[in-house]
PDB file of C-alpha atoms in Angstrom:
ATOM      1  CA  UNK A   3      92.911  86.991   6.193  1.00 91.00           C
ATOM      2  CA  UNK A   4      93.997  90.038   8.147  1.00 97.00           C
ATOM      3  CA  UNK A   5      92.366  93.045   9.726  1.00 98.00           C
ATOM      4  CA  UNK A   6      94.908  95.849   9.669  1.00 98.00           C
ATOM      5  CA  UNK A   7      94.991  99.293  11.271  1.00 98.00           C
ATOM      6  CA  UNK A   8      97.036 101.899   9.382  1.00 98.00           C
ATOM      7  CA  UNK A   9      96.933 105.182  11.227  1.00 97.00           C
ATOM      8  CA  UNK A  10      98.907 108.147  12.548  1.00 97.00           C
ATOM      9  CA  UNK A  11      98.877 109.344  16.133  1.00 97.00           C
ATOM     10  CA  UNK A  12     100.316 112.146  18.185  1.00 98.00           C
ATOM     11  CA  UNK A  13     103.001 111.325  20.751  1.00 97.00           C
ATOM     12  CA  UNK A  14     100.222 111.118  23.343  1.00 97.00           C
ATOM     13  CA  UNK A  15      98.384 108.622  21.090  1.00 97.00           C
ATOM     14  CA  UNK A  16      95.498 110.780  19.888  1.00 97.00           C
ATOM     15  CA  UNK A  17      94.187 110.494  16.322  1.00 96.00           C
ATOM     16  CA  UNK A  18      92.392 113.857  16.353  1.00 95.00           C
ATOM     17  CA  UNK A  19      92.674 116.917  18.562  1.00 96.00           C
ATOM     18  CA  UNK A  20      90.149 118.235  21.095  1.00 96.00           C
ATOM     19  CA  UNK A  21      88.146 119.823  18.252  1.00 94.00           C
ATOM     20  CA  UNK A  22      88.128 116.609  16.182  1.00 91.00           C
ATOM     21  CA  UNK A  23      90.622 118.176  13.762  1.00 91.00           C
ATOM     22  CA  UNK A  24      93.538 116.393  12.101  1.00 93.00           C
ATOM     23  CA  UNK A  25      95.315 119.344  10.468  1.00 92.00           C
ATOM     24  CA  UNK A  26      98.323 118.717  12.744  1.00 94.00           C
ATOM     25  CA  UNK A  27      99.023 115.616  10.621  1.00 91.00           C
ATOM     26  CA  UNK A  28     100.158 117.896   7.807  1.00 88.00           C
ATOM     27  CA  UNK A  29     102.512 120.123   9.813  1.00 91.00           C
ATOM     28  CA  UNK A  30     105.550 117.974   8.934  1.00 91.00           C
ATOM     29  CA  UNK A  31     107.459 119.235   5.891  1.00 91.00           C
ATOM     30  CA  UNK A  32     107.186 116.758   3.014  1.00 93.00           C
ATOM     31  CA  UNK A  33     108.893 118.494   0.065  1.00 90.00           C
ATOM     32  CA  UNK A  34     108.884 115.333  -2.081  1.00 91.00           C
ATOM     33  CA  UNK A  35     105.167 114.781  -1.502  1.00 90.00           C
ATOM     34  CA  UNK A  36     105.757 111.203  -0.335  1.00 93.00           C
ATOM     35  CA  UNK A  37     102.678 109.211   0.626  1.00 94.00           C
ATOM     36  CA  UNK A  38     104.895 107.529   3.248  1.00 95.00           C
ATOM     37  CA  UNK A  39     103.995 104.029   2.070  1.00 95.00           C
ATOM     38  CA  UNK A  40     100.216 104.468   1.942  1.00 95.00           C
ATOM     39  CA  UNK A  41      99.914 103.379  -1.721  1.00 96.00           C
ATOM     40  CA  UNK A  42     101.898 100.212  -1.049  1.00 96.00           C
ATOM     41  CA  UNK A  43      99.658  99.519   1.936  1.00 97.00           C
ATOM     42  CA  UNK A  44      96.506 100.060  -0.140  1.00 97.00           C
ATOM     43  CA  UNK A  45      97.848  97.516  -2.664  1.00 97.00           C
ATOM     44  CA  UNK A  46      97.870  94.940   0.187  1.00 97.00           C
ATOM     45  CA  UNK A  47      94.238  95.307   1.163  1.00 98.00           C
ATOM     46  CA  UNK A  48      90.967  94.283  -0.455  1.00 98.00           C
ATOM     47  CA  UNK A  49      88.556  96.680   1.236  1.00 98.00           C
ATOM     48  CA  UNK A  50      88.201  99.270   3.981  1.00 98.00           C
ATOM     49  CA  UNK A  51      85.994  99.058   7.065  1.00 98.00           C
ATOM     50  CA  UNK A  52      85.430 102.580   8.317  1.00 96.00           C
ATOM     51  CA  UNK A  53      83.264 104.157  10.962  1.00 93.00           C
ATOM     52  CA  UNK A  54      80.575 106.656  10.039  1.00 92.00           C
ATOM     53  CA  UNK A  55      82.397 109.556  11.733  1.00 91.00           C
ATOM     54  CA  UNK A  56      85.538 108.862   9.716  1.00 93.00           C
ATOM     55  CA  UNK A  57      83.592 108.629   6.443  1.00 94.00           C
ATOM     56  CA  UNK A  58      81.978 111.980   7.228  1.00 91.00           C
ATOM     57  CA  UNK A  59      85.395 113.493   7.992  1.00 90.00           C
ATOM     58  CA  UNK A  60      86.832 112.230   4.677  1.00 92.00           C
ATOM     59  CA  UNK A  61      83.848 113.695   2.823  1.00 91.00           C
ATOM     60  CA  UNK A  62      84.625 117.113   4.378  1.00 89.00           C
ATOM     61  CA  UNK A  63      88.181 117.088   2.965  1.00 87.00           C
ATOM     62  CA  UNK A  64      86.854 118.772  -0.178  1.00 81.00           C
ATOM     63  CA  UNK A  65      88.734 116.523  -2.603  1.00 84.00           C
ATOM     64  CA  UNK A  66      87.916 113.618  -4.872  1.00 88.00           C
ATOM     65  CA  UNK A  67      87.076 110.361  -3.092  1.00 90.00           C
ATOM     66  CA  UNK A  68      90.563 109.082  -2.129  1.00 91.00           C
ATOM     67  CA  UNK A  69      89.890 105.328  -2.099  1.00 94.00           C
ATOM     68  CA  UNK A  70      89.920 102.935  -5.039  1.00 94.00           C
ATOM     69  CA  UNK A  71      88.859 100.023  -2.825  1.00 97.00           C
ATOM     70  CA  UNK A  72      85.309  99.520  -1.541  1.00 97.00           C
ATOM     71  CA  UNK A  73      84.585 101.216   1.774  1.00 97.00           C
ATOM     72  CA  UNK A  74      82.244  99.398   4.147  1.00 98.00           C
ATOM     73  CA  UNK A  75      80.849 101.986   6.534  1.00 97.00           C
ATOM     74  CA  UNK A  76      79.805 100.745   9.965  1.00 96.00           C
ATOM     75  CA  UNK A  77      76.630 102.354  11.249  1.00 92.00           C
ATOM     76  CA  UNK A  78      73.751 101.032  13.286  1.00 88.00           C
ATOM     77  CA  UNK A  79      71.666 104.168  12.688  1.00 90.00           C
ATOM     78  CA  UNK A  80      72.069 105.173   9.033  1.00 88.00           C
ATOM     79  CA  UNK A  81      69.759 103.654   6.429  1.00 90.00           C
ATOM     80  CA  UNK A  82      71.713 104.792   3.340  1.00 91.00           C
ATOM     81  CA  UNK A  83      75.124 106.049   2.286  1.00 92.00           C
ATOM     82  CA  UNK A  84      75.781 109.677   1.328  1.00 89.00           C
ATOM     83  CA  UNK A  85      74.273 110.635  -2.019  1.00 91.00           C
ATOM     84  CA  UNK A  86      76.691 110.229  -4.903  1.00 92.00           C
ATOM     85  CA  UNK A  87      78.775 107.572  -3.159  1.00 93.00           C
ATOM     86  CA  UNK A  88      76.485 104.567  -3.632  1.00 94.00           C
ATOM     87  CA  UNK A  89      79.107 102.806  -5.789  1.00 95.00           C
ATOM     88  CA  UNK A  90      81.976 103.527  -3.351  1.00 96.00           C
ATOM     89  CA  UNK A  91      80.530 103.223   0.160  1.00 97.00           C
ATOM     90  CA  UNK A  92      78.490 100.264   1.371  1.00 97.00           C
ATOM     91  CA  UNK A  93      76.581 100.258   4.634  1.00 96.00           C
ATOM     92  CA  UNK A  94      77.222  97.400   7.099  1.00 96.00           C
ATOM     93  CA  UNK A  95      76.027  96.859  10.644  1.00 94.00           C
ATOM     94  CA  UNK A  96      75.573  94.252  13.319  1.00 93.00           C
ATOM     95  CA  UNK A  97      77.968  92.072  15.249  1.00 95.00           C
ATOM     96  CA  UNK A  98      81.558  92.765  14.164  1.00 96.00           C
ATOM     97  CA  UNK A  99      82.436  89.073  13.969  1.00 97.00           C
ATOM     98  CA  UNK A 100      79.497  88.579  11.591  1.00 97.00           C
ATOM     99  CA  UNK A 101      80.433  91.656   9.534  1.00 97.00           C
ATOM    100  CA  UNK A 102      84.027  90.460   9.124  1.00 98.00           C
ATOM    101  CA  UNK A 103      82.909  86.910   8.285  1.00 98.00           C
ATOM    102  CA  UNK A 104      80.454  88.194   5.678  1.00 97.00           C
ATOM    103  CA  UNK A 105      83.116  90.397   4.065  1.00 98.00           C
ATOM    104  CA  UNK A 106      85.606  87.522   4.054  1.00 98.00           C
ATOM    105  CA  UNK A 107      82.995  85.279   2.411  1.00 97.00           C
ATOM    106  CA  UNK A 108      82.554  87.935  -0.286  1.00 97.00           C
ATOM    107  CA  UNK A 109      86.279  87.680  -1.067  1.00 97.00           C
ATOM    108  CA  UNK A 110      87.518  90.627   0.989  1.00 98.00           C
ATOM    109  CA  UNK A 111      90.281  88.863   2.894  1.00 97.00           C
ATOM    110  CA  UNK A 112      92.525  91.722   3.972  1.00 98.00           C
ATOM    111  CA  UNK A 113      90.664  94.612   5.547  1.00 98.00           C
ATOM    112  CA  UNK A 114      91.923  98.085   6.388  1.00 98.00           C
ATOM    113  CA  UNK A 115      90.185  99.114   9.622  1.00 98.00           C
ATOM    114  CA  UNK A 116      89.954 102.889  10.079  1.00 97.00           C
ATOM    115  CA  UNK A 117      88.355 105.269  12.550  1.00 94.00           C
ATOM    116  CA  UNK A 118      88.807 105.697  16.282  1.00 94.00           C
ATOM    117  CA  UNK A 119      85.675 103.998  17.572  1.00 94.00           C
ATOM    118  CA  UNK A 120      85.891 101.353  14.842  1.00 96.00           C
ATOM    119  CA  UNK A 121      89.471 100.453  15.765  1.00 97.00           C
ATOM    120  CA  UNK A 122      88.524 100.348  19.452  1.00 97.00           C
ATOM    121  CA  UNK A 123      85.544  98.087  18.709  1.00 97.00           C
ATOM    122  CA  UNK A 124      87.654  95.722  16.600  1.00 98.00           C
ATOM    123  CA  UNK A 125      90.224  95.559  19.410  1.00 98.00           C
ATOM    124  CA  UNK A 126      87.512  94.847  22.011  1.00 97.00           C
ATOM    125  CA  UNK A 127      86.464  91.878  19.858  1.00 97.00           C
ATOM    126  CA  UNK A 128      90.123  90.854  19.325  1.00 98.00           C
ATOM    127  CA  UNK A 129      89.738  91.281  15.563  1.00 98.00           C
ATOM    128  CA  UNK A 130      92.931  93.223  14.799  1.00 98.00           C
ATOM    129  CA  UNK A 131      95.829  91.240  13.359  1.00 98.00           C
ATOM    130  CA  UNK A 132      98.234  94.066  12.572  1.00 98.00           C
ATOM    131  CA  UNK A 133      98.788  97.642  13.730  1.00 98.00           C
ATOM    132  CA  UNK A 134     100.769 100.073  11.579  1.00 98.00           C
ATOM    133  CA  UNK A 135     101.091 103.269  13.579  1.00 98.00           C
ATOM    134  CA  UNK A 136     103.011 106.336  12.447  1.00 98.00           C
ATOM    135  CA  UNK A 137     103.884 108.663  15.316  1.00 98.00           C
ATOM    136  CA  UNK A 138     103.798 112.410  14.658  1.00 97.00           C
ATOM    137  CA  UNK A 139     106.070 114.407  17.020  1.00 97.00           C
ATOM    138  CA  UNK A 140     103.386 116.555  18.610  1.00 97.00           C
ATOM    139  CA  UNK A 141     101.624 116.445  21.965  1.00 97.00           C
ATOM    140  CA  UNK A 142      97.943 117.319  21.630  1.00 98.00           C
ATOM    141  CA  UNK A 143      97.081 117.153  25.331  1.00 97.00           C
ATOM    142  CA  UNK A 144      93.713 115.603  24.620  1.00 97.00           C
ATOM    143  CA  UNK A 145      91.404 114.607  21.819  1.00 96.00           C
ATOM    144  CA  UNK A 146      90.212 111.369  20.310  1.00 95.00           C
ATOM    145  CA  UNK A 147      92.333 108.462  21.563  1.00 96.00           C
ATOM    146  CA  UNK A 148      93.345 105.584  19.337  1.00 97.00           C
ATOM    147  CA  UNK A 149      92.900 103.039  22.103  1.00 97.00           C
ATOM    148  CA  UNK A 150      90.118 102.447  24.625  1.00 95.00           C
ATOM    149  CA  UNK A 151      89.265 100.066  27.432  1.00 96.00           C
ATOM    150  CA  UNK A 152      89.815  96.349  26.935  1.00 97.00           C
ATOM    151  CA  UNK A 153      88.523  93.422  28.988  1.00 95.00           C
ATOM    152  CA  UNK A 154      92.042  91.978  29.016  1.00 96.00           C
ATOM    153  CA  UNK A 155      95.428  92.813  27.508  1.00 97.00           C
ATOM    154  CA  UNK A 156      96.076  92.040  23.843  1.00 98.00           C
ATOM    155  CA  UNK A 157      99.706  91.207  23.099  1.00 98.00           C
ATOM    156  CA  UNK A 158     101.403  92.326  19.895  1.00 98.00           C
ATOM    157  CA  UNK A 159     104.870  91.633  18.558  1.00 98.00           C
ATOM    158  CA  UNK A 160     106.862  94.574  17.204  1.00 98.00           C
ATOM    159  CA  UNK A 161     108.184  93.630  13.772  1.00 98.00           C
ATOM    160  CA  UNK A 162     109.415  96.884  12.225  1.00 98.00           C
ATOM    161  CA  UNK A 163     110.283 100.504  12.915  1.00 98.00           C
ATOM    162  CA  UNK A 164     110.725 102.722   9.872  1.00 97.00           C
ATOM    163  CA  UNK A 165     111.920 106.330  10.158  1.00 97.00           C
ATOM    164  CA  UNK A 166     110.163 108.718   7.764  1.00 96.00           C
ATOM    165  CA  UNK A 167     110.990 112.326   6.818  1.00 95.00           C
ATOM    166  CA  UNK A 168     113.653 112.453   9.544  1.00 93.00           C
ATOM    167  CA  UNK A 169     111.018 113.004  12.238  1.00 95.00           C
ATOM    168  CA  UNK A 170     108.307 110.331  12.026  1.00 96.00           C
ATOM    169  CA  UNK A 171     108.426 106.680  12.983  1.00 97.00           C
ATOM    170  CA  UNK A 172     106.162 104.066  11.442  1.00 98.00           C
ATOM    171  CA  UNK A 173     105.916 101.051  13.769  1.00 98.00           C
ATOM    172  CA  UNK A 174     104.405  97.742  12.700  1.00 98.00           C
ATOM    173  CA  UNK A 175     103.006  95.276  15.230  1.00 98.00           C
ATOM    174  CA  UNK A 176     101.367  91.891  14.653  1.00 98.00           C
ATOM    175  CA  UNK A 177      98.974  90.195  17.045  1.00 98.00           C
ATOM    176  CA  UNK A 178     100.720  87.606  19.210  1.00 97.00           C
ATOM    177  CA  UNK A 179      98.070  84.935  19.729  1.00 93.00           C
TER     178      UNK A 179
END
């Protein structure tokens, strides 16, 4: 069982700019339309755990729902999922250890953890086993950071660096326990 972060950041390690926008992610020319390994990653996972803010951002993309796997949306305030997505998004809340245990018991062993606050919360609870971070060559100078405060350092082992599109680097780290 693994909890995996798969995300892109700016050089200064922000996942969204000061206006909560992510359009800078698409500034890199990609003439072949490569998904940069995202489909292969999605084949590895059983479900997605995503924060409410990230779900709302995805819904604003104005495209078909992009996930074929169930999305478990973390929210301690919402009572229901967005209308029309009841078969795709499932509301979860409570202690993260309990949420992960419950999902694992339901057969969702490998979880894709997405969303800034969600990733930070999982890290605070030492629940991340793998980080896959693609660095975009742009400095945003502020915005939503990928990482937040931790009670103590969490050590990871770097296992791979993959150049993409001649200007991106996808780094893979696994938790060193």
